[in-house]
């Protein structure tokens, strides 16, 4: 591993990521960075909100980097604190999905390799990538607010499955999503959307709309496989209504990103996207944003990242 000058680094750790299966990852990151001589502030808190508050206070001191240890929820925490600042974001994936890390080429499922990538990246200037800015109504206050995302915003069948999984108490782990998928597949029906892409409006029935800065959701489902994080554009996936049988044919192809050849699947490129539909929630970077409508805008170069 190359050595670099001592840096001040904040490491924000989610010990509950991946259902607590990766508790040793955070301490390993902190130990490695300290062994290299960096000045590390290690943050763990009882819950997400307190961690976000501690990280916000630590970032106000302008450290050289914020490293998040966890899944896409932790990426979301980092992106929302760092967008439009000069502080770069490092990611050590230890969550369930880890889609942002996957799309950036950060090793997933190999902590040592991910730490190696981070250490190398700390010795180089960080890379600027685009981020998505969502304008929506806050679910609690009803007031207009802004949420940033770096990977994919989705609003459709996958969000419905997510909502169902969150309402289920059992089973734990990935099988909860599988059960939610089976339940919602049985109830599958088209959603009527109003979609505005760079000022051009369409009203369409669809099963799913996803707005990608990066490529995947749900742990490697490459919904927008051609999205590029620094091209100043979103890839907007629209899947027209599918029968259950057609869904089961198209769905496995999404993992490989080969669904784009299916005539029921379209990808548009746009910088501004408005999505409206009745009673459908938007999820971004795996976290619930709010019910639709949302207005989404790409902000070129808004985020600095430590990546290969
Ligand atoms: N102590 C804690 N610190 C931070 N987050 C916590 C904590 N306890 C529970 N959480 C929950 O963890 C969620 C974020 O999890 P994260 O995304 O890091 O991992 P994951 O869900 O396993 O992975 P992925 O999002 O990639 O599927 C937050 O929504 C938060 O509510």
Coordinates of C-alpha atoms and ligand atoms in Angstrom, one line a residue:
X1 CA 0.0 0.0 0.0
X2 CA 1.4 3.4 -0.8
X3 CA 1.9 5.9 2.0
X4 CA 0.6 9.4 1.7
X5 CA 0.9 12.5 3.9
X6 CA -1.2 12.3 7.1
X7 CA -4.8 13.3 6.4
X8 CA -7.7 14.0 8.7
X9 CA -10.4 11.4 7.9
X10 CA -13.8 10.9 9.4
X11 CA -15.1 7.3 9.2
X12 CA -18.9 7.0 9.7
X13 CA -19.8 3.4 10.5
X14 CA -23.2 1.6 10.4
X15 CA -22.7 -1.4 12.6
X16 CA -26.2 -2.7 11.6
X17 CA -25.5 -2.8 7.9
X18 CA -26.2 -6.1 6.2
X19 CA -28.2 -7.1 9.3
X20 CA -25.1 -6.7 11.5
X21 CA -23.1 -9.4 9.6
X22 CA -20.2 -7.1 8.9
X23 CA -19.5 -5.5 12.3
X24 CA -15.7 -6.0 12.0
X25 CA -15.4 -4.0 8.8
X26 CA -15.5 -0.5 10.5
X27 CA -12.8 -1.2 13.1
X28 CA -10.6 -2.7 10.3
X29 CA -10.9 0.4 8.2
X30 CA -10.1 2.7 11.2
X31 CA -7.1 0.5 12.2
X32 CA -5.6 0.5 8.7
X33 CA -5.9 4.2 8.2
X34 CA -4.4 4.9 11.7
X35 CA -1.6 2.5 11.0
X36 CA -0.8 4.6 7.9
X37 CA -0.5 7.7 10.2
X38 CA -3.8 9.3 9.3
X39 CA -5.8 11.3 11.9
X40 CA -9.0 9.3 12.1
X41 CA -12.2 10.2 13.8
X42 CA -14.4 7.1 14.1
X43 CA -18.1 7.7 14.4
X44 CA -20.7 5.1 15.5
X45 CA -24.1 6.0 16.9
X46 CA -27.2 4.2 18.1
X47 CA -29.1 5.2 15.0
X48 CA -28.9 6.7 11.6
X49 CA -30.1 10.2 12.6
X50 CA -27.6 10.6 15.3
X51 CA -24.8 9.3 13.0
X52 CA -25.9 11.9 10.4
X53 CA -25.7 14.7 13.1
X54 CA -22.3 13.6 14.3
X55 CA -21.0 13.3 10.7
X56 CA -22.4 16.8 9.9
X57 CA -20.6 18.3 12.9
X58 CA -17.3 16.5 11.9
X59 CA -17.6 17.7 8.3
X60 CA -18.0 21.3 9.5
X61 CA -14.3 21.0 10.5
X62 CA -13.4 20.4 6.8
X63 CA -11.6 17.0 7.0
X64 CA -9.7 15.7 4.0
X65 CA -12.3 12.9 3.5
X66 CA -15.5 11.3 4.8
X67 CA -15.5 7.5 4.6
X68 CA -18.8 5.7 5.0
X69 CA -18.8 2.0 6.1
X70 CA -22.2 0.3 5.3
X71 CA -24.5 -0.1 2.4
X72 CA -26.3 2.4 0.1
X73 CA -28.1 4.0 3.0
X74 CA -24.7 5.1 4.2
X75 CA -23.8 6.3 0.7
X76 CA -27.0 8.3 0.9
X77 CA -25.9 9.8 4.2
X78 CA -22.5 10.8 2.7
X79 CA -23.9 12.2 -0.5
X80 CA -26.5 14.4 1.3
X81 CA -23.8 15.8 3.6
X82 CA -21.1 16.3 0.9
X83 CA -22.9 17.4 -2.3
X84 CA -21.5 20.7 -3.4
X85 CA -18.6 20.6 -0.9
X86 CA -14.9 19.8 -1.7
X87 CA -14.8 17.0 0.9
X88 CA -14.5 13.6 -1.0
X89 CA -16.5 10.5 -0.1
X90 CA -14.9 7.2 0.4
X91 CA -17.0 4.0 0.5
X92 CA -16.2 0.7 2.2
X93 CA -19.2 -1.5 1.2
X94 CA -20.5 -3.7 4.0
X95 CA -24.3 -3.5 3.3
X96 CA -26.8 -5.8 1.6
X97 CA -27.0 -4.1 -1.8
X98 CA -23.9 -1.9 -2.1
X99 CA -25.0 -0.7 -5.6
X100 CA -23.0 2.6 -5.5
X101 CA -19.8 0.8 -4.7
X102 CA -20.5 -1.8 -7.5
X103 CA -21.0 0.8 -10.1
X104 CA -17.8 2.7 -9.1
X105 CA -15.7 -0.5 -9.3
X106 CA -15.1 -0.6 -5.5
X107 CA -14.7 -4.3 -4.5
X108 CA -17.8 -5.7 -2.8
X109 CA -17.5 -8.7 -0.4
X110 CA -13.7 -8.2 0.0
X111 CA -13.0 -5.7 2.7
X112 CA -9.3 -5.8 2.4
X113 CA -9.5 -5.0 -1.3
X114 CA -11.9 -2.2 -0.7
X115 CA -9.6 -0.7 1.9
X116 CA -6.7 -1.0 -0.6
X117 CA -8.7 0.9 -3.2
X118 CA -9.5 3.6 -0.6
X119 CA -5.8 4.0 0.5
X120 CA -4.7 4.3 -3.1
X121 CA -7.4 6.8 -3.9
X122 CA -6.4 8.9 -0.8
X123 CA -3.0 9.4 -2.4
X124 CA -4.6 10.9 -5.6
X125 CA -6.9 13.8 -6.3
X126 CA -10.5 12.7 -5.8
X127 CA -12.7 12.2 -8.9
X128 CA -15.7 14.5 -9.5
X129 CA -18.9 12.7 -10.4
X130 CA -22.5 13.9 -11.0
X131 CA -25.2 13.8 -8.3
X132 CA -29.0 13.8 -8.6
X133 CA -30.9 16.6 -6.7
X134 CA -34.5 15.6 -5.9
X135 CA -37.1 18.2 -5.0
X136 CA -40.1 16.7 -3.2
X137 CA -42.4 17.1 -0.2
X138 CA -41.1 16.0 3.1
X139 CA -43.1 13.0 4.2
X140 CA -43.4 14.3 7.8
X141 CA -43.7 18.1 7.5
X142 CA -45.2 18.3 4.0
X143 CA -42.8 21.1 3.2
X144 CA -40.7 21.2 0.0
X145 CA -37.3 19.8 0.6
X146 CA -34.2 18.6 -1.3
X147 CA -32.6 15.1 -1.2
X148 CA -29.5 14.1 -3.1
X149 CA -28.7 10.8 -4.6
X150 CA -25.8 9.3 -6.4
X151 CA -26.9 6.0 -7.8
X152 CA -30.5 5.3 -8.9
X153 CA -33.9 6.8 -8.1
X154 CA -36.8 4.4 -8.8
X155 CA -40.5 4.7 -8.5
X156 CA -42.6 1.7 -9.5
X157 CA -42.8 -2.0 -9.0
X158 CA -39.5 -2.2 -7.1
X159 CA -40.5 0.6 -4.8
X160 CA -43.8 -1.2 -4.1
X161 CA -41.8 -4.3 -3.2
X162 CA -39.6 -2.3 -0.9
X163 CA -42.6 -0.8 0.8
X164 CA -44.1 -4.3 1.2
X165 CA -40.8 -5.7 2.6
X166 CA -40.6 -2.9 5.1
X167 CA -44.1 -3.7 6.4
X168 CA -43.2 -7.4 6.8
X169 CA -41.8 -8.5 10.2
X170 CA -40.6 -11.8 9.0
X171 CA -38.4 -13.3 7.6
X172 CA -35.2 -11.4 8.1
X173 CA -32.5 -10.7 5.5
X174 CA -32.8 -11.0 1.7
X175 CA -35.7 -13.6 1.9
X176 CA -38.0 -10.8 3.2
X177 CA -37.6 -9.1 -0.2
X178 CA -38.2 -12.3 -2.0
X179 CA -41.5 -12.8 -0.1
X180 CA -42.5 -9.2 -0.8
X181 CA -41.7 -9.7 -4.5
X182 CA -43.9 -12.8 -4.6
X183 CA -46.8 -11.0 -2.8
X184 CA -46.6 -7.9 -5.1
X185 CA -46.1 -10.0 -8.2
X186 CA -49.5 -11.5 -7.5
X187 CA -51.0 -8.0 -7.3
X188 CA -49.1 -6.7 -10.3
X189 CA -50.9 -3.9 -12.2
X190 CA -49.8 -1.1 -14.4
X191 CA -49.2 2.4 -12.9
X192 CA -50.4 5.5 -14.7
X193 CA -47.5 8.0 -14.8
X194 CA -47.1 11.5 -16.0
X195 CA -43.4 11.8 -17.0
X196 CA -41.7 15.0 -18.0
X197 CA -38.2 14.6 -19.6
X198 CA -36.4 17.9 -20.2
X199 CA -39.8 19.6 -20.7
X200 CA -41.4 17.0 -22.9
X201 CA -44.4 15.5 -21.2
X202 CA -45.8 11.9 -21.7
X203 CA -48.6 10.2 -19.9
X204 CA -47.9 6.5 -19.9
X205 CA -48.8 3.2 -18.2
X206 CA -45.6 1.5 -16.9
X207 CA -44.4 -1.1 -14.4
X208 CA -41.3 0.8 -13.4
X209 CA -39.5 4.0 -14.0
X210 CA -35.9 4.3 -12.8
X211 CA -33.6 7.4 -13.1
X212 CA -30.0 6.3 -13.1
X213 CA -26.8 8.2 -12.5
X214 CA -25.2 4.9 -11.7
X215 CA -26.2 1.4 -12.9
X216 CA -27.9 -0.8 -10.4
X217 CA -30.4 -1.3 -7.6
X218 CA -31.2 -4.1 -5.2
X219 CA -27.7 -5.6 -5.1
X220 CA -26.6 -5.7 -8.7
X221 CA -29.9 -5.4 -10.7
X222 CA -28.4 -3.3 -13.5
X223 CA -31.6 -1.4 -14.4
X224 CA -29.6 1.3 -16.2
X225 CA -26.5 -0.6 -17.4
X226 CA -25.2 2.1 -19.7
X227 CA -25.4 5.0 -17.1
X228 CA -22.1 6.9 -16.7
X229 CA -21.5 8.8 -13.4
X230 CA -19.8 11.8 -15.0
X231 CA -21.6 12.4 -18.3
X232 CA -24.0 15.1 -17.0
X233 CA -27.0 12.9 -17.9
X234 CA -29.5 10.5 -16.3
X235 CA -30.4 7.3 -18.0
X236 CA -34.2 7.0 -17.5
X237 CA -35.6 3.5 -17.8
X238 CA -39.3 3.0 -18.6
X239 CA -40.7 -0.5 -18.5
X240 CA -44.1 -0.7 -20.0
X241 CA -46.8 -2.8 -18.2
X242 CA -45.9 -6.5 -18.2
X243 CA -48.0 -9.6 -17.6
X244 CA -46.7 -11.8 -14.8
X245 CA -45.2 -14.2 -17.3
X246 CA -43.5 -11.4 -19.2
X247 CA -42.3 -9.9 -16.0
X248 CA -40.7 -13.2 -14.9
X249 CA -39.0 -13.4 -18.3
X250 CA -37.6 -9.9 -18.3
X251 CA -36.7 -9.7 -14.6
X252 CA -33.7 -12.2 -14.6
X253 CA -32.3 -10.3 -17.6
X254 CA -32.2 -7.1 -15.5
X255 CA -29.4 -8.7 -13.4
X256 CA -27.2 -8.9 -16.5
X257 CA -28.4 -5.6 -17.9
X258 CA -29.5 -7.4 -21.1
X259 CA -33.2 -6.3 -20.7
X260 CA -32.6 -3.2 -22.8
X261 CA -33.1 -5.2 -26.0
X262 CA -36.7 -6.1 -24.9
X263 CA -39.2 -3.9 -26.9
X264 CA -41.1 -3.2 -23.7
X265 CA -38.1 -1.5 -22.2
X266 CA -37.0 2.1 -23.2
X267 CA -34.1 4.2 -22.0
X268 CA -34.1 8.0 -22.4
X269 CA -31.3 10.4 -21.6
X270 CA -32.2 13.6 -19.7
X271 CA -31.0 16.2 -17.3
X272 CA -34.4 17.1 -15.7
X273 CA -37.1 14.5 -14.9
X274 CA -40.5 15.0 -13.2
X275 CA -42.4 11.8 -12.2
X276 CA -46.0 11.9 -11.1
X277 CA -48.2 9.0 -10.1
X278 CA -50.9 8.3 -7.5
X279 CA -49.7 6.5 -4.3
X280 CA -46.3 5.4 -5.5
X281 CA -43.2 6.2 -3.4
X282 CA -39.8 7.1 -4.8
X283 CA -36.7 5.4 -3.5
X284 CA -33.2 6.7 -4.1
X285 CA -29.9 5.0 -3.1
X286 CA -32.1 2.4 -1.4
X287 CA -33.8 4.9 1.0
X288 CA -37.4 6.0 0.8
X289 CA -37.6 9.6 -0.4
X290 CA -41.4 10.4 -0.4
X291 CA -44.5 9.7 -2.4
X292 CA -44.4 11.0 -5.9
X293 CA -44.3 13.6 -7.4
X294 CA -40.6 14.2 -7.5
X295 CA -38.5 16.6 -9.6
X296 CA -35.0 15.3 -10.3
X297 CA -32.1 17.2 -11.8
X298 CA -28.6 16.1 -12.6
X299 CA -25.9 18.3 -11.1
X300 CA -22.6 17.7 -13.0
X301 CA -19.5 17.3 -10.8
X302 CA -21.4 17.9 -7.5
X303 CA -19.7 15.1 -5.6
X304 CA -16.0 14.1 -5.2
X305 CA -15.4 10.4 -4.7
X306 CA -12.4 8.2 -3.7
X307 CA -12.6 5.4 -6.3
X308 CA -10.3 3.2 -8.3
Ligands
LIG1 N1 -26.5 2.5 14.5 C1 -26.9 2.7 13.2 N2 -26.2 3.6 12.4 C2 -26.6 3.9 11.2 N3 -27.6 3.3 10.5 C3 -28.4 2.4 11.2 C4 -28.0 2.1 12.6 N4 -28.9 1.1 13.0 C5 -29.8 0.9 12.0 N5 -29.5 1.7 10.9 C6 -30.2 1.6 9.7 O1 -29.4 1.1 8.6 C7 -29.9 1.7 7.4 C8 -28.9 1.8 6.4 O2 -28.3 0.6 6.1 P1 -27.2 0.4 5.0 O3 -27.7 0.9 3.7 O4 -25.9 1.0 5.5 O5 -27.0 -1.1 5.0 P2 -27.9 -2.2 4.2 O6 -29.3 -1.7 4.3 O7 -27.6 -3.5 4.8 O8 -27.3 -2.1 2.7 P3 -27.9 -1.6 1.3 O9 -28.6 -0.3 1.5 O10 -26.7 -1.5 0.4 O11 -28.9 -2.7 0.9 C9 -30.5 3.0 7.7 O12 -31.7 3.2 7.0 C10 -30.7 3.0 9.2 O13 -32.0 3.1 9.6

